[in-house]
PDB file of N, CA and C in Angstrom:
ATOM      1  N   CYS C  27      -5.678   6.895  45.089  1.00  0.00           N
ATOM      2  CA  CYS C  27      -4.236   6.792  45.203  1.00  0.00           C
ATOM      3  C   CYS C  27      -3.648   8.183  45.024  1.00  0.00           C
ATOM      4  N   CYS C  28      -2.549   8.441  45.679  1.00  0.00           N
ATOM      5  CA  CYS C  28      -1.820   9.690  45.466  1.00  0.00           C
ATOM      6  C   CYS C  28      -0.332   9.412  45.621  1.00  0.00           C
ATOM      7  N   ARG C  29       0.449  10.064  44.772  1.00  0.00           N
ATOM      8  CA  ARG C  29       1.905   9.882  44.772  1.00  0.00           C
ATOM      9  C   ARG C  29       2.588  11.219  44.558  1.00  0.00           C
ATOM     10  N   TRP C  30       3.658  11.442  45.326  1.00  0.00           N
ATOM     11  CA  TRP C  30       4.470  12.639  45.172  1.00  0.00           C
ATOM     12  C   TRP C  30       5.421  12.499  44.006  1.00  0.00           C
ATOM     13  N   SER C  31       5.655  13.585  43.341  1.00  0.00           N
ATOM     14  CA  SER C  31       6.756  13.705  42.400  1.00  0.00           C
ATOM     15  C   SER C  31       7.880  14.399  43.155  1.00  0.00           C
ATOM     16  N   SER C  32       9.001  14.594  42.511  1.00  0.00           N
ATOM     17  CA  SER C  32      10.019  15.414  43.154  1.00  0.00           C
ATOM     18  C   SER C  32       9.502  16.846  43.168  1.00  0.00           C
ATOM     19  N   GLY C  33       9.763  17.544  44.200  1.00  0.00           N
ATOM     20  CA  GLY C  33       9.295  18.918  44.281  1.00  0.00           C
ATOM     21  C   GLY C  33       7.927  19.034  44.910  1.00  0.00           C
ATOM     22  N   THR C  34       7.080  19.857  44.304  1.00  0.00           N
ATOM     23  CA  THR C  34       5.797  20.188  44.918  1.00  0.00           C
ATOM     24  C   THR C  34       4.604  19.562  44.212  1.00  0.00           C
ATOM     25  N   GLN C  35       4.828  18.652  43.259  1.00  0.00           N
ATOM     26  CA  GLN C  35       3.703  18.087  42.516  1.00  0.00           C
ATOM     27  C   GLN C  35       3.250  16.742  43.067  1.00  0.00           C
ATOM     28  N   LEU C  36       1.959  16.513  42.908  1.00  0.00           N
ATOM     29  CA  LEU C  36       1.294  15.319  43.390  1.00  0.00           C
ATOM     30  C   LEU C  36       0.388  14.819  42.282  1.00  0.00           C
ATOM     31  N   VAL C  37       0.301  13.490  42.096  1.00  0.00           N
ATOM     32  CA  VAL C  37      -0.653  12.913  41.155  1.00  0.00           C
ATOM     33  C   VAL C  37      -1.675  12.125  41.963  1.00  0.00           C
ATOM     34  N   THR C  38      -2.951  12.231  41.571  1.00  0.00           N
ATOM     35  CA  THR C  38      -4.012  11.481  42.241  1.00  0.00           C
ATOM     36  C   THR C  38      -4.863  10.748  41.212  1.00  0.00           C
ATOM     37  N   SER C  39      -5.398   9.612  41.638  1.00  0.00           N
ATOM     38  CA  SER C  39      -6.358   8.875  40.813  1.00  0.00           C
ATOM     39  C   SER C  39      -7.713   8.983  41.496  1.00  0.00           C
ATOM     40  N   SER C  40      -8.790   8.818  40.711  1.00  0.00           N
ATOM     41  CA  SER C  40     -10.103   9.114  41.255  1.00  0.00           C
ATOM     42  C   SER C  40     -11.191   8.186  40.718  1.00  0.00           C
ATOM     43  N   GLY C  41     -12.233   8.052  41.506  1.00  0.00           N
ATOM     44  CA  GLY C  41     -13.407   7.307  41.093  1.00  0.00           C
ATOM     45  C   GLY C  41     -14.183   7.984  39.982  1.00  0.00           C
ATOM     46  N   ASP C  42     -13.879   9.255  39.709  1.00  0.00           N
ATOM     47  CA  ASP C  42     -14.585   9.972  38.639  1.00  0.00           C
ATOM     48  C   ASP C  42     -13.929   9.768  37.267  1.00  0.00           C
ATOM     49  N   THR C  43     -13.027   8.795  37.154  1.00  0.00           N
ATOM     50  CA  THR C  43     -12.328   8.373  35.921  1.00  0.00           C
ATOM     51  C   THR C  43     -11.146   9.263  35.540  1.00  0.00           C
ATOM     52  N   THR C  44     -10.770  10.204  36.381  1.00  0.00           N
ATOM     53  CA  THR C  44      -9.695  11.124  36.032  1.00  0.00           C
ATOM     54  C   THR C  44      -8.416  10.848  36.815  1.00  0.00           C
ATOM     55  N   VAL C  45      -7.343  11.393  36.263  1.00  0.00           N
ATOM     56  CA  VAL C  45      -6.047  11.467  36.930  1.00  0.00           C
ATOM     57  C   VAL C  45      -5.742  12.960  36.991  1.00  0.00           C
ATOM     58  N   ARG C  46      -5.333  13.438  38.164  1.00  0.00           N
ATOM     59  CA  ARG C  46      -5.081  14.876  38.309  1.00  0.00           C
ATOM     60  C   ARG C  46      -3.666  15.125  38.824  1.00  0.00           C
ATOM     61  N   ILE C  47      -3.071  16.171  38.277  1.00  0.00           N
ATOM     62  CA  ILE C  47      -1.774  16.644  38.734  1.00  0.00           C
ATOM     63  C   ILE C  47      -2.025  17.910  39.545  1.00  0.00           C
ATOM     64  N   TRP C  48      -1.492  17.909  40.757  1.00  0.00           N
ATOM     65  CA  TRP C  48      -1.656  19.034  41.664  1.00  0.00           C
ATOM     66  C   TRP C  48      -0.288  19.663  41.914  1.00  0.00           C
ATOM     67  N   ASP C  49      -0.271  20.969  42.023  1.00  0.00           N
ATOM     68  CA  ASP C  49       0.962  21.678  42.370  1.00  0.00           C
ATOM     69  C   ASP C  49       0.693  22.434  43.659  1.00  0.00           C
ATOM     70  N   LEU C  50       1.359  22.004  44.723  1.00  0.00           N
ATOM     71  CA  LEU C  50       1.104  22.611  46.020  1.00  0.00           C
ATOM     72  C   LEU C  50       1.584  24.056  46.101  1.00  0.00           C
ATOM     73  N   SER C  51       2.610  24.405  45.308  1.00  0.00           N
ATOM     74  CA  SER C  51       3.055  25.797  45.321  1.00  0.00           C
ATOM     75  C   SER C  51       2.016  26.716  44.679  1.00  0.00           C
ATOM     76  N   ARG C  52       1.209  26.160  43.781  1.00  0.00           N
ATOM     77  CA  ARG C  52       0.123  26.937  43.157  1.00  0.00           C
ATOM     78  C   ARG C  52      -1.208  26.728  43.884  1.00  0.00           C
ATOM     79  N   ARG C  53      -1.195  25.804  44.838  1.00  0.00           N
ATOM     80  CA  ARG C  53      -2.370  25.507  45.671  1.00  0.00           C
ATOM     81  C   ARG C  53      -3.568  24.995  44.891  1.00  0.00           C
ATOM     82  N   GLY C  54      -3.300  24.129  43.906  1.00  0.00           N
ATOM     83  CA  GLY C  54      -4.446  23.594  43.184  1.00  0.00           C
ATOM     84  C   GLY C  54      -4.071  22.625  42.084  1.00  0.00           C
ATOM     85  N   CYS C  55      -5.120  22.149  41.413  1.00  0.00           N
ATOM     86  CA  CYS C  55      -4.971  21.224  40.294  1.00  0.00           C
ATOM     87  C   CYS C  55      -4.477  21.998  39.076  1.00  0.00           C
ATOM     88  N   ILE C  56      -3.415  21.477  38.436  1.00  0.00           N
ATOM     89  CA  ILE C  56      -2.887  22.151  37.251  1.00  0.00           C
ATOM     90  C   ILE C  56      -3.165  21.376  35.965  1.00  0.00           C
ATOM     91  N   LEU C  57      -3.613  20.107  36.101  1.00  0.00           N
ATOM     92  CA  LEU C  57      -3.879  19.293  34.920  1.00  0.00           C
ATOM     93  C   LEU C  57      -4.829  18.163  35.270  1.00  0.00           C
ATOM     94  N   THR C  58      -5.857  17.969  34.446  1.00  0.00           N
ATOM     95  CA  THR C  58      -6.770  16.838  34.583  1.00  0.00           C
ATOM     96  C   THR C  58      -6.655  15.984  33.335  1.00  0.00           C
ATOM     97  N   LEU C  59      -6.332  14.707  33.535  1.00  0.00           N
ATOM     98  CA  LEU C  59      -6.172  13.766  32.429  1.00  0.00           C
ATOM     99  C   LEU C  59      -7.401  12.875  32.357  1.00  0.00           C
ATOM    100  N   ARG C  60      -8.044  12.859  31.180  1.00  0.00           N
ATOM    101  CA  ARG C  60      -9.269  12.081  30.984  1.00  0.00           C
ATOM    102  C   ARG C  60      -9.049  11.055  29.885  1.00  0.00           C
ATOM    103  N   GLY C  61      -9.590   9.838  30.072  1.00  0.00           N
ATOM    104  CA  GLY C  61      -9.460   8.814  29.048  1.00  0.00           C
ATOM    105  C   GLY C  61      -9.910   7.447  29.505  1.00  0.00           C
ATOM    106  N   HIS C  62      -9.925   7.238  30.816  1.00  0.00           N
ATOM    107  CA  HIS C  62     -10.444   5.974  31.333  1.00  0.00           C
ATOM    108  C   HIS C  62     -11.970   6.022  31.335  1.00  0.00           C
ATOM    109  N   SER C  63     -12.598   4.855  31.194  1.00  0.00           N
ATOM    110  CA  SER C  63     -14.061   4.809  31.173  1.00  0.00           C
ATOM    111  C   SER C  63     -14.657   4.417  32.527  1.00  0.00           C
ATOM    112  N   ARG C  64     -13.802   4.021  33.462  1.00  0.00           N
ATOM    113  CA  ARG C  64     -14.251   3.678  34.817  1.00  0.00           C
ATOM    114  C   ARG C  64     -13.255   4.238  35.832  1.00  0.00           C
ATOM    115  N   ALA C  65     -13.521   3.993  37.096  1.00  0.00           N
ATOM    116  CA  ALA C  65     -12.698   4.528  38.184  1.00  0.00           C
ATOM    117  C   ALA C  65     -11.219   4.193  37.996  1.00  0.00           C
ATOM    118  N   VAL C  66     -10.375   5.146  38.373  1.00  0.00           N
ATOM    119  CA  VAL C  66      -8.927   4.959  38.325  1.00  0.00           C
ATOM    120  C   VAL C  66      -8.471   4.622  39.740  1.00  0.00           C
ATOM    121  N   ARG C  67      -7.855   3.449  39.891  1.00  0.00           N
ATOM    122  CA  ARG C  67      -7.513   2.935  41.219  1.00  0.00           C
ATOM    123  C   ARG C  67      -6.101   3.267  41.669  1.00  0.00           C
ATOM    124  N   SER C  68      -5.185   3.477  40.728  1.00  0.00           N
ATOM    125  CA  SER C  68      -3.789   3.656  41.115  1.00  0.00           C
ATOM    126  C   SER C  68      -3.079   4.569  40.117  1.00  0.00           C
ATOM    127  N   CYS C  69      -1.988   5.179  40.580  1.00  0.00           N
ATOM    128  CA  CYS C  69      -1.185   6.037  39.722  1.00  0.00           C
ATOM    129  C   CYS C  69       0.261   6.015  40.191  1.00  0.00           C
ATOM    130  N   SER C  70       1.158   6.400  39.277  1.00  0.00           N
ATOM    131  CA  SER C  70       2.584   6.374  39.584  1.00  0.00           C
ATOM    132  C   SER C  70       3.322   7.371  38.695  1.00  0.00           C
ATOM    133  N   TRP C  71       4.350   8.018  39.235  1.00  0.00           N
ATOM    134  CA  TRP C  71       5.220   8.910  38.462  1.00  0.00           C
ATOM    135  C   TRP C  71       6.385   8.122  37.902  1.00  0.00           C
ATOM    136  N   HIS C  72       6.822   8.460  36.701  1.00  0.00           N
ATOM    137  CA  HIS C  72       8.102   7.964  36.194  1.00  0.00           C
ATOM    138  C   HIS C  72       9.194   8.786  36.866  1.00  0.00           C
ATOM    139  N   SER C  73      10.349   8.195  37.064  1.00  0.00           N
ATOM    140  CA  SER C  73      11.431   8.875  37.781  1.00  0.00           C
ATOM    141  C   SER C  73      11.893  10.162  37.094  1.00  0.00           C
ATOM    142  N   CYS C  74      11.687  10.306  35.784  1.00  0.00           N
ATOM    143  CA  CYS C  74      12.087  11.543  35.090  1.00  0.00           C
ATOM    144  C   CYS C  74      11.103  12.681  35.363  1.00  0.00           C
ATOM    145  N   GLY C  75       9.891  12.347  35.823  1.00  0.00           N
ATOM    146  CA  GLY C  75       8.891  13.359  36.128  1.00  0.00           C
ATOM    147  C   GLY C  75       8.034  13.797  34.967  1.00  0.00           C
ATOM    148  N   ASP C  76       8.284  13.253  33.773  1.00  0.00           N
ATOM    149  CA  ASP C  76       7.522  13.662  32.590  1.00  0.00           C
ATOM    150  C   ASP C  76       6.348  12.752  32.266  1.00  0.00           C
ATOM    151  N   PHE C  77       6.253  11.612  32.934  1.00  0.00           N
ATOM    152  CA  PHE C  77       5.207  10.632  32.636  1.00  0.00           C
ATOM    153  C   PHE C  77       4.525  10.160  33.911  1.00  0.00           C
ATOM    154  N   VAL C  78       3.242   9.879  33.761  1.00  0.00           N
ATOM    155  CA  VAL C  78       2.434   9.323  34.837  1.00  0.00           C
ATOM    156  C   VAL C  78       1.756   8.069  34.288  1.00  0.00           C
ATOM    157  N   ALA C  79       1.648   7.045  35.113  1.00  0.00           N
ATOM    158  CA  ALA C  79       0.932   5.829  34.744  1.00  0.00           C
ATOM    159  C   ALA C  79      -0.329   5.742  35.597  1.00  0.00           C
ATOM    160  N   SER C  80      -1.399   5.189  35.010  1.00  0.00           N
ATOM    161  CA  SER C  80      -2.648   5.025  35.750  1.00  0.00           C
ATOM    162  C   SER C  80      -3.221   3.631  35.506  1.00  0.00           C
ATOM    163  N   ALA C  81      -3.920   3.110  36.507  1.00  0.00           N
ATOM    164  CA  ALA C  81      -4.542   1.788  36.436  1.00  0.00           C
ATOM    165  C   ALA C  81      -6.019   1.932  36.773  1.00  0.00           C
ATOM    166  N   SER C  82      -6.872   1.276  35.974  1.00  0.00           N
ATOM    167  CA  SER C  82      -8.310   1.518  36.088  1.00  0.00           C
ATOM    168  C   SER C  82      -9.129   0.238  36.206  1.00  0.00           C
ATOM    169  N   THR C  83     -10.326   0.407  36.734  1.00  0.00           N
ATOM    170  CA  THR C  83     -11.278  -0.700  36.782  1.00  0.00           C
ATOM    171  C   THR C  83     -11.846  -1.013  35.399  1.00  0.00           C
ATOM    172  N   ASP C  84     -11.490  -0.228  34.370  1.00  0.00           N
ATOM    173  CA  ASP C  84     -11.905  -0.531  32.993  1.00  0.00           C
ATOM    174  C   ASP C  84     -10.990  -1.573  32.338  1.00  0.00           C
ATOM    175  N   SER C  85     -10.100  -2.192  33.134  1.00  0.00           N
ATOM    176  CA  SER C  85      -9.175  -3.262  32.707  1.00  0.00           C
ATOM    177  C   SER C  85      -7.993  -2.756  31.891  1.00  0.00           C
ATOM    178  N   THR C  86      -7.775  -1.448  31.871  1.00  0.00           N
ATOM    179  CA  THR C  86      -6.637  -0.897  31.143  1.00  0.00           C
ATOM    180  C   THR C  86      -5.739  -0.089  32.079  1.00  0.00           C
ATOM    181  N   SER C  87      -4.542   0.137  31.595  1.00  0.00           N
ATOM    182  CA  SER C  87      -3.622   1.082  32.216  1.00  0.00           C
ATOM    183  C   SER C  87      -3.215   2.067  31.134  1.00  0.00           C
ATOM    184  N   LYS C  88      -2.845   3.258  31.553  1.00  0.00           N
ATOM    185  CA  LYS C  88      -2.443   4.274  30.586  1.00  0.00           C
ATOM    186  C   LYS C  88      -1.140   4.923  31.028  1.00  0.00           C
ATOM    187  N   ILE C  89      -0.355   5.296  30.028  1.00  0.00           N
ATOM    188  CA  ILE C  89       0.862   6.073  30.248  1.00  0.00           C
ATOM    189  C   ILE C  89       0.589   7.466  29.689  1.00  0.00           C
ATOM    190  N   TRP C  90       0.692   8.461  30.550  1.00  0.00           N
ATOM    191  CA  TRP C  90       0.363   9.833  30.204  1.00  0.00           C
ATOM    192  C   TRP C  90       1.631  10.656  30.079  1.00  0.00           C
ATOM    193  N   ASP C  91       1.706  11.472  29.037  1.00  0.00           N
ATOM    194  CA  ASP C  91       2.785  12.426  28.848  1.00  0.00           C
ATOM    195  C   ASP C  91       2.320  13.738  29.475  1.00  0.00           C
ATOM    196  N   VAL C  92       2.918  14.097  30.576  1.00  0.00           N
ATOM    197  CA  VAL C  92       2.482  15.283  31.317  1.00  0.00           C
ATOM    198  C   VAL C  92       2.727  16.558  30.512  1.00  0.00           C
ATOM    199  N   ASN C  93       3.813  16.598  29.751  1.00  0.00           N
ATOM    200  CA  ASN C  93       4.141  17.810  28.990  1.00  0.00           C
ATOM    201  C   ASN C  93       3.151  18.075  27.856  1.00  0.00           C
ATOM    202  N   SER C  94       2.753  17.013  27.137  1.00  0.00           N
ATOM    203  CA  SER C  94       1.792  17.204  26.046  1.00  0.00           C
ATOM    204  C   SER C  94       0.350  17.080  26.524  1.00  0.00           C
ATOM    205  N   GLU C  95       0.182  16.664  27.783  1.00  0.00           N
ATOM    206  CA  GLU C  95      -1.139  16.519  28.411  1.00  0.00           C
ATOM    207  C   GLU C  95      -2.011  15.484  27.704  1.00  0.00           C
ATOM    208  N   ARG C  96      -1.381  14.413  27.191  1.00  0.00           N
ATOM    209  CA  ARG C  96      -2.112  13.380  26.446  1.00  0.00           C
ATOM    210  C   ARG C  96      -1.698  11.983  26.871  1.00  0.00           C
ATOM    211  N   CYS C  97      -2.582  11.042  26.558  1.00  0.00           N
ATOM    212  CA  CYS C  97      -2.262   9.634  26.764  1.00  0.00           C
ATOM    213  C   CYS C  97      -1.278   9.210  25.675  1.00  0.00           C
ATOM    214  N   ARG C  98      -0.163   8.666  26.077  1.00  0.00           N
ATOM    215  CA  ARG C  98       0.845   8.198  25.122  1.00  0.00           C
ATOM    216  C   ARG C  98       0.568   6.746  24.725  1.00  0.00           C
ATOM    217  N   TYR C  99       0.214   5.904  25.708  1.00  0.00           N
ATOM    218  CA  TYR C  99      -0.039   4.480  25.451  1.00  0.00           C
ATOM    219  C   TYR C  99      -1.176   3.985  26.325  1.00  0.00           C
ATOM    220  N   THR C 100      -1.942   3.029  25.794  1.00  0.00           N
ATOM    221  CA  THR C 100      -2.927   2.298  26.586  1.00  0.00           C
ATOM    222  C   THR C 100      -2.484   0.844  26.629  1.00  0.00           C
ATOM    223  N   LEU C 101      -2.351   0.305  27.837  1.00  0.00           N
ATOM    224  CA  LEU C 101      -1.915  -1.072  28.036  1.00  0.00           C
ATOM    225  C   LEU C 101      -3.149  -1.946  28.232  1.00  0.00           C
ATOM    226  N   ARG C 102      -3.335  -2.900  27.317  1.00  0.00           N
ATOM    227  CA  ARG C 102      -4.478  -3.813  27.380  1.00  0.00           C
ATOM    228  C   ARG C 102      -3.972  -5.238  27.518  1.00  0.00           C
ATOM    229  N   GLY C 103      -4.654  -6.047  28.303  1.00  0.00           N
ATOM    230  CA  GLY C 103      -4.247  -7.430  28.457  1.00  0.00           C
ATOM    231  C   GLY C 103      -4.826  -8.078  29.707  1.00  0.00           C
ATOM    232  N   HIS C 104      -5.118  -7.266  30.707  1.00  0.00           N
ATOM    233  CA  HIS C 104      -5.761  -7.819  31.897  1.00  0.00           C
ATOM    234  C   HIS C 104      -7.244  -8.040  31.599  1.00  0.00           C
ATOM    235  N   LYS C 105      -7.817  -9.052  32.207  1.00  0.00           N
ATOM    236  CA  LYS C 105      -9.220  -9.395  31.962  1.00  0.00           C
ATOM    237  C   LYS C 105     -10.175  -8.746  32.954  1.00  0.00           C
ATOM    238  N   GLU C 106      -9.624  -8.225  34.042  1.00  0.00           N
ATOM    239  CA  GLU C 106     -10.452  -7.562  35.054  1.00  0.00           C
ATOM    240  C   GLU C 106      -9.777  -6.262  35.481  1.00  0.00           C
ATOM    241  N   SER C 107     -10.304  -5.655  36.506  1.00  0.00           N
ATOM    242  CA  SER C 107      -9.806  -4.388  37.017  1.00  0.00           C
ATOM    243  C   SER C 107      -8.292  -4.414  37.246  1.00  0.00           C
ATOM    244  N   VAL C 108      -7.619  -3.355  36.824  1.00  0.00           N
ATOM    245  CA  VAL C 108      -6.198  -3.200  37.140  1.00  0.00           C
ATOM    246  C   VAL C 108      -6.150  -2.370  38.421  1.00  0.00           C
ATOM    247  N   ASN C 109      -5.599  -2.967  39.477  1.00  0.00           N
ATOM    248  CA  ASN C 109      -5.693  -2.372  40.804  1.00  0.00           C
ATOM    249  C   ASN C 109      -4.467  -1.572  41.236  1.00  0.00           C
ATOM    250  N   SER C 110      -3.318  -1.850  40.631  1.00  0.00           N
ATOM    251  CA  SER C 110      -2.137  -1.066  40.985  1.00  0.00           C
ATOM    252  C   SER C 110      -1.173  -1.007  39.810  1.00  0.00           C
ATOM    253  N   ILE C 111      -0.363   0.043  39.841  1.00  0.00           N
ATOM    254  CA  ILE C 111       0.625   0.250  38.777  1.00  0.00           C
ATOM    255  C   ILE C 111       1.824   0.955  39.382  1.00  0.00           C
ATOM    256  N   GLU C 112       2.998   0.593  38.893  1.00  0.00           N
ATOM    257  CA  GLU C 112       4.218   1.209  39.403  1.00  0.00           C
ATOM    258  C   GLU C 112       5.304   1.183  38.339  1.00  0.00           C
ATOM    259  N   PHE C 113       5.943   2.326  38.099  1.00  0.00           N
ATOM    260  CA  PHE C 113       7.123   2.358  37.246  1.00  0.00           C
ATOM    261  C   PHE C 113       8.295   1.776  38.020  1.00  0.00           C
ATOM    262  N   LEU C 114       9.106   0.949  37.382  1.00  0.00           N
ATOM    263  CA  LEU C 114      10.359   0.555  37.975  1.00  0.00           C
ATOM    264  C   LEU C 114      11.299   1.745  37.862  1.00  0.00           C
ATOM    265  N   PRO C 115      12.056   2.049  38.902  1.00  0.00           N
ATOM    266  CA  PRO C 115      12.904   3.248  38.888  1.00  0.00           C
ATOM    267  C   PRO C 115      13.879   3.268  37.711  1.00  0.00           C
ATOM    268  N   PHE C 116      13.957   4.423  37.073  1.00  0.00           N
ATOM    269  CA  PHE C 116      14.919   4.690  36.001  1.00  0.00           C
ATOM    270  C   PHE C 116      14.837   3.679  34.860  1.00  0.00           C
ATOM    271  N   SER C 117      13.605   3.279  34.503  1.00  0.00           N
ATOM    272  CA  SER C 117      13.437   2.327  33.397  1.00  0.00           C
ATOM    273  C   SER C 117      12.137   2.628  32.660  1.00  0.00           C
ATOM    274  N   SER C 118      11.929   1.925  31.563  1.00  0.00           N
ATOM    275  CA  SER C 118      10.684   2.049  30.799  1.00  0.00           C
ATOM    276  C   SER C 118       9.749   0.886  31.113  1.00  0.00           C
ATOM    277  N   THR C 119       9.951   0.245  32.237  1.00  0.00           N
ATOM    278  CA  THR C 119       9.149  -0.910  32.635  1.00  0.00           C
ATOM    279  C   THR C 119       8.114  -0.508  33.675  1.00  0.00           C
ATOM    280  N   VAL C 120       6.902  -1.015  33.477  1.00  0.00           N
ATOM    281  CA  VAL C 120       5.795  -0.774  34.395  1.00  0.00           C
ATOM    282  C   VAL C 120       5.307  -2.127  34.908  1.00  0.00           C
ATOM    283  N   LEU C 121       4.964  -2.163  36.177  1.00  0.00           N
ATOM    284  CA  LEU C 121       4.389  -3.350  36.802  1.00  0.00           C
ATOM    285  C   LEU C 121       2.925  -3.072  37.103  1.00  0.00           C
ATOM    286  N   THR C 122       2.039  -4.002  36.681  1.00  0.00           N
ATOM    287  CA  THR C 122       0.617  -3.871  37.002  1.00  0.00           C
ATOM    288  C   THR C 122       0.140  -5.123  37.729  1.00  0.00           C
ATOM    289  N   SER C 123      -0.861  -4.952  38.579  1.00  0.00           N
ATOM    290  CA  SER C 123      -1.519  -6.099  39.207  1.00  0.00           C
ATOM    291  C   SER C 123      -3.018  -5.931  39.013  1.00  0.00           C
ATOM    292  N   SER C 124      -3.695  -7.072  38.879  1.00  0.00           N
ATOM    293  CA  SER C 124      -5.093  -7.043  38.478  1.00  0.00           C
ATOM    294  C   SER C 124      -5.961  -7.955  39.349  1.00  0.00           C
ATOM    295  N   ALA C 125      -7.262  -7.668  39.338  1.00  0.00           N
ATOM    296  CA  ALA C 125      -8.233  -8.530  39.996  1.00  0.00           C
ATOM    297  C   ALA C 125      -8.349  -9.877  39.302  1.00  0.00           C
ATOM    298  N   ASP C 126      -7.779 -10.017  38.103  1.00  0.00           N
ATOM    299  CA  ASP C 126      -7.781 -11.317  37.422  1.00  0.00           C
ATOM    300  C   ASP C 126      -6.690 -12.244  37.967  1.00  0.00           C
ATOM    301  N   ARG C 127      -6.055 -11.808  39.066  1.00  0.00           N
ATOM    302  CA  ARG C 127      -5.034 -12.580  39.785  1.00  0.00           C
ATOM    303  C   ARG C 127      -3.728 -12.719  39.017  1.00  0.00           C
ATOM    304  N   THR C 128      -3.421 -11.721  38.190  1.00  0.00           N
ATOM    305  CA  THR C 128      -2.153 -11.730  37.473  1.00  0.00           C
ATOM    306  C   THR C 128      -1.370 -10.461  37.776  1.00  0.00           C
ATOM    307  N   VAL C 129      -0.076 -10.583  37.606  1.00  0.00           N
ATOM    308  CA  VAL C 129       0.847  -9.458  37.674  1.00  0.00           C
ATOM    309  C   VAL C 129       1.561  -9.428  36.332  1.00  0.00           C
ATOM    310  N   SER C 130       1.702  -8.248  35.752  1.00  0.00           N
ATOM    311  CA  SER C 130       2.356  -8.132  34.446  1.00  0.00           C
ATOM    312  C   SER C 130       3.431  -7.069  34.464  1.00  0.00           C
ATOM    313  N   LEU C 131       4.514  -7.346  33.747  1.00  0.00           N
ATOM    314  CA  LEU C 131       5.548  -6.360  33.465  1.00  0.00           C
ATOM    315  C   LEU C 131       5.364  -5.906  32.028  1.00  0.00           C
ATOM    316  N   TRP C 132       5.453  -4.606  31.798  1.00  0.00           N
ATOM    317  CA  TRP C 132       5.230  -4.030  30.476  1.00  0.00           C
ATOM    318  C   TRP C 132       6.430  -3.178  30.086  1.00  0.00           C
ATOM    319  N   ASP C 133       6.821  -3.246  28.835  1.00  0.00           N
ATOM    320  CA  ASP C 133       7.793  -2.311  28.285  1.00  0.00           C
ATOM    321  C   ASP C 133       6.982  -1.228  27.593  1.00  0.00           C
ATOM    322  N   VAL C 134       6.968  -0.031  28.160  1.00  0.00           N
ATOM    323  CA  VAL C 134       6.105   1.023  27.616  1.00  0.00           C
ATOM    324  C   VAL C 134       6.615   1.567  26.293  1.00  0.00           C
ATOM    325  N   ARG C 135       7.859   1.277  25.920  1.00  0.00           N
ATOM    326  CA  ARG C 135       8.363   1.704  24.611  1.00  0.00           C
ATOM    327  C   ARG C 135       7.727   0.894  23.489  1.00  0.00           C
ATOM    328  N   THR C 136       7.416  -0.375  23.766  1.00  0.00           N
ATOM    329  CA  THR C 136       6.832  -1.254  22.745  1.00  0.00           C
ATOM    330  C   THR C 136       5.391  -1.612  23.056  1.00  0.00           C
ATOM    331  N   VAL C 137       4.878  -1.152  24.202  1.00  0.00           N
ATOM    332  CA  VAL C 137       3.527  -1.444  24.676  1.00  0.00           C
ATOM    333  C   VAL C 137       3.280  -2.958  24.672  1.00  0.00           C
ATOM    334  N   SER C 138       4.226  -3.701  25.199  1.00  0.00           N
ATOM    335  CA  SER C 138       4.083  -5.151  25.236  1.00  0.00           C
ATOM    336  C   SER C 138       4.458  -5.695  26.603  1.00  0.00           C
ATOM    337  N   ARG C 139       3.881  -6.838  26.911  1.00  0.00           N
ATOM    338  CA  ARG C 139       4.222  -7.528  28.149  1.00  0.00           C
ATOM    339  C   ARG C 139       5.599  -8.156  28.022  1.00  0.00           C
ATOM    340  N   LEU C 140       6.305  -8.163  29.109  1.00  0.00           N
ATOM    341  CA  LEU C 140       7.641  -8.788  29.133  1.00  0.00           C
ATOM    342  C   LEU C 140       7.536 -10.224  29.631  1.00  0.00           C
TER     343      LEU C 140
END
């Protein structure tokens, strides 16, 4: 998966368990986020540009703080691979879909399902 941020940055998810931030003006990867134990299938930018969400075949999703370069929250609750993730625009809500045939809304401030 790959998603544009505003400007020249791009986020990608990978089978090597990483999430990478690329800056096209610098012509390369500027940040590699590690923490998933299996392939990362999807990623999404928060509208403010400071956070990235990732969804993995390890049955978790993560919210990453790009400025501190760390995982802020790990979302657990799906029983199988999390296949997609998306921030709702201008909110703290994330939508995930899973191979367990469920869709979940999460409030990332409380790390809970809505």
